N, CA and C of each residue as an Amber inpcrd file, in Angstrom:
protein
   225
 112.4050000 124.8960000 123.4220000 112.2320000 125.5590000 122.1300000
 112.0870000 124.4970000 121.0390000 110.8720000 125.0170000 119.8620000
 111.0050000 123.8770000 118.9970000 112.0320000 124.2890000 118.3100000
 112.4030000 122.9250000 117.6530000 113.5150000 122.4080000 116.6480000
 112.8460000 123.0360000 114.8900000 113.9720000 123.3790000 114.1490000
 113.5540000 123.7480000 112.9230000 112.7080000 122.4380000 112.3880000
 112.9280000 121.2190000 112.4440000 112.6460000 119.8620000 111.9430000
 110.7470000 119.9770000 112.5000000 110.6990000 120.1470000 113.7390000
 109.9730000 120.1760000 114.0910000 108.8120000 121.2430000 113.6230000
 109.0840000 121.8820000 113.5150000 108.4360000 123.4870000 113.3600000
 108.3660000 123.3080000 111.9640000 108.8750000 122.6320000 110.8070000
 108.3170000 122.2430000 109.6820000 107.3880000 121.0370000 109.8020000
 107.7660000 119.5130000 110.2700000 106.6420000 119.0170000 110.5200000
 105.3790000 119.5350000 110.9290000 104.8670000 120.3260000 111.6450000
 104.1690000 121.1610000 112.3530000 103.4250000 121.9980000 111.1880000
 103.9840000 122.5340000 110.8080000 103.5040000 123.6030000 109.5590000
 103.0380000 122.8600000 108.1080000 103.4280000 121.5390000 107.7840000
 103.0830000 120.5260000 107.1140000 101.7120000 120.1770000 107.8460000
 101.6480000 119.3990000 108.6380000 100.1230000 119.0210000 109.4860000
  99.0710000 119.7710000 109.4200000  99.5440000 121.2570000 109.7980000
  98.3760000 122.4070000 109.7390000  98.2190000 122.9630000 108.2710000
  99.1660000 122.4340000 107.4990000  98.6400000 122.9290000 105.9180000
  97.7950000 121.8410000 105.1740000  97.7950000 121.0400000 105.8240000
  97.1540000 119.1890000 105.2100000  95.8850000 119.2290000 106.2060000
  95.7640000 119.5770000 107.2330000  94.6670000 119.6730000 107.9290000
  93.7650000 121.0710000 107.2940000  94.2240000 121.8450000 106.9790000
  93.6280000 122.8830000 106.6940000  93.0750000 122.7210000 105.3180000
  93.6760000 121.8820000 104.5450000  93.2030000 121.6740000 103.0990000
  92.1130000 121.3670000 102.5090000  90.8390000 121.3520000 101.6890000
  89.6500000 120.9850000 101.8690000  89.4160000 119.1910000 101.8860000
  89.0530000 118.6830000 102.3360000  89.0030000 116.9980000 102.9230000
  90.2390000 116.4490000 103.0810000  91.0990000 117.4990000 104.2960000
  92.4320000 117.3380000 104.6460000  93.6810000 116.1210000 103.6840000
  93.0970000 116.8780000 102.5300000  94.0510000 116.3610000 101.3110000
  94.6560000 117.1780000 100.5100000  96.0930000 117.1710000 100.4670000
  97.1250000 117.9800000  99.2220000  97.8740000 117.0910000  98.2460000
  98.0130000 117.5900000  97.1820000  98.9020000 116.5510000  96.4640000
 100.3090000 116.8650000  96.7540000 101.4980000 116.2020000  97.1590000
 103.0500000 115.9070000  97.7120000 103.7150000 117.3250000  96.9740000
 103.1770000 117.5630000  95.6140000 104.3800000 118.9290000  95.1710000
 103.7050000 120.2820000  95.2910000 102.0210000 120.0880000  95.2970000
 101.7200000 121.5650000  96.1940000 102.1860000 121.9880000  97.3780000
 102.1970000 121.0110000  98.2340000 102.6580000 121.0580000  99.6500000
 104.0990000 121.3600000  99.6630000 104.9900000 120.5760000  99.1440000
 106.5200000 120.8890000  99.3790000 106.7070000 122.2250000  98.3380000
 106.0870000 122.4960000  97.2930000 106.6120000 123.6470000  96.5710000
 106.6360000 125.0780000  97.6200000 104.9870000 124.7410000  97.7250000
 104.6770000 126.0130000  99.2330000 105.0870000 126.3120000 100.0650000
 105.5650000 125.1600000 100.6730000 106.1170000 125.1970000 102.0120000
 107.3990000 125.3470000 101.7510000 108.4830000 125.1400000 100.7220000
 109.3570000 125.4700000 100.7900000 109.9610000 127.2750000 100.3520000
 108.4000000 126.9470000  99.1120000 108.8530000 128.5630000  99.3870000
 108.4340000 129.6810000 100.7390000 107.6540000 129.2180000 101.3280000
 107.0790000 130.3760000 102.4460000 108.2230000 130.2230000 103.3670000
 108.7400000 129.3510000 103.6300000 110.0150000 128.8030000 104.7180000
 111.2380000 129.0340000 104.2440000 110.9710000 129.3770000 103.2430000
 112.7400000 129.6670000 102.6570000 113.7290000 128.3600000 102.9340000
 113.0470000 127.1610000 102.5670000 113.9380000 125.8970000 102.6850000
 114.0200000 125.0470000 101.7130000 115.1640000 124.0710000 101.5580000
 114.9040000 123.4610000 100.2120000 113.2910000 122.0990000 100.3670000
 113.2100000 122.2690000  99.0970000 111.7110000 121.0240000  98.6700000
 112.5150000 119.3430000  99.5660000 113.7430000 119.2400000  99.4780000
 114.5290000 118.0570000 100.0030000 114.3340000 117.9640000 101.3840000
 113.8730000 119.3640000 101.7930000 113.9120000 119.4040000 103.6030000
 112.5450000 118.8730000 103.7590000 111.6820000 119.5130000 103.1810000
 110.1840000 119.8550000 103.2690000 109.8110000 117.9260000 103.1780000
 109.9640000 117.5580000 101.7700000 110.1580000 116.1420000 101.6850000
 110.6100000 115.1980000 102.6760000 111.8090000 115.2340000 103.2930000
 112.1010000 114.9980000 104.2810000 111.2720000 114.4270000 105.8950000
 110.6690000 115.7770000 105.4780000 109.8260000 115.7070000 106.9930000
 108.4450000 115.0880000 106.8100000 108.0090000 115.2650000 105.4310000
 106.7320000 114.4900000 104.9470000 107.3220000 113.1190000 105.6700000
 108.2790000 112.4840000 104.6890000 108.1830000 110.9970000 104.8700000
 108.3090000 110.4600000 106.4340000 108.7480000 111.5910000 107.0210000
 108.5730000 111.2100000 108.7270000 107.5240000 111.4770000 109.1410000
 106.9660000 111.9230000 109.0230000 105.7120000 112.2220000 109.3010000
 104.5400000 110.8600000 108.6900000 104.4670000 110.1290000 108.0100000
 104.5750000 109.3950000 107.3300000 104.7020000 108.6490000 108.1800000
 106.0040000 107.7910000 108.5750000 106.6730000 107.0390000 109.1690000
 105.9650000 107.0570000 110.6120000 105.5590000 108.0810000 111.0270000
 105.2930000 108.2070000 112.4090000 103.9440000 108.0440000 112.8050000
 103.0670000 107.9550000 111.2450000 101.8210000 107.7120000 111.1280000
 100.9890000 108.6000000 110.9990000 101.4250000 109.7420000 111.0440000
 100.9200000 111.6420000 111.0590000 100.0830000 111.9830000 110.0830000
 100.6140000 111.4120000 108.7890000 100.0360000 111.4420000 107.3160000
 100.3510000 110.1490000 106.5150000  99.1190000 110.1770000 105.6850000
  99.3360000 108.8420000 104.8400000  99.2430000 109.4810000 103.1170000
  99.8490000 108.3420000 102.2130000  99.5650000 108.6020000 100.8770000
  98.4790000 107.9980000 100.4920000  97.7760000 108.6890000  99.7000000
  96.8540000 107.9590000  98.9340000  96.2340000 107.7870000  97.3940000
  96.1610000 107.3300000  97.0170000  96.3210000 107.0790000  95.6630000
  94.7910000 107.4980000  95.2060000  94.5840000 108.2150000  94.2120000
  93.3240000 108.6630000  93.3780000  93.3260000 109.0800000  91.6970000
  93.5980000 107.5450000  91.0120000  94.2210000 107.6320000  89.4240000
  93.8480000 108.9740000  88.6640000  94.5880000 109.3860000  88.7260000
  96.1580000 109.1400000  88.0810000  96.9960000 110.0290000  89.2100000
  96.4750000 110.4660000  90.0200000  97.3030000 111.3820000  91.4810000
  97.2020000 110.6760000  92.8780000  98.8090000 111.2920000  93.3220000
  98.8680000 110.6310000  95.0080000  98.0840000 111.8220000  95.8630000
  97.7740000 111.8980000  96.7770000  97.9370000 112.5580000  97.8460000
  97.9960000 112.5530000  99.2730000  98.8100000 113.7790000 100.1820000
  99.3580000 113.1960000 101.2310000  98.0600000 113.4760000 102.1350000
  97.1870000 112.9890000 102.9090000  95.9970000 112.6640000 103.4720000
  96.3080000 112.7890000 105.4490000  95.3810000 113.4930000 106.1040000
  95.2210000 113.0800000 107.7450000  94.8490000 111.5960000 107.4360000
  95.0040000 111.0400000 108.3930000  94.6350000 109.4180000 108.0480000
  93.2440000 109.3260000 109.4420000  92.6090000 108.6840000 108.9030000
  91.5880000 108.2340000 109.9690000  91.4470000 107.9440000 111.1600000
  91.0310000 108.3810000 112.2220000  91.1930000 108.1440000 113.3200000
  90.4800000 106.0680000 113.7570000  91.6300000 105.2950000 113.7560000
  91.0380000 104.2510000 114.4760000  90.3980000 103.8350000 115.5140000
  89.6400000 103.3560000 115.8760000  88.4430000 103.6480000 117.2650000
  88.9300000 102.0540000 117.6080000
């Protein structure tokens, strides 16, 4: 069975993949997702930066906004 941790990472990926040029900015994503999930923005956050960490999603910078990005597939 998945893990709650998991099952938000998961639902993060498919909302960033689904996004138009699989890009969201960090407080659309955690506002949404925390409200559709009924969890705090600290959880949601949370799992970004692992996700992140794990290489899943990257930030990217586009002045004067970040956003959290699929990252490129390296060949």
């Amino acid at each position: 069975m998945i893990g709650e941790h998991e099952r938000l990472k998961k639902a993060i990926l498919e909302m960033v993949s689904a996004a138009p040029e699989q890009r969201l900015k960090p407080y659309e994503l955690e506002k949404t997702l925390a409200h559709q999930l009924e969890v705090p923005r600290q959880t949601v956050q949370d799992a970004v930066k692992n996700l992140v960490e794990e290489g899943h999603l990257t930030f990217t910078y586009r002045d004067p906004t970040s956003y959290l990005e699929v990252p490129e597939p390296v060949f």
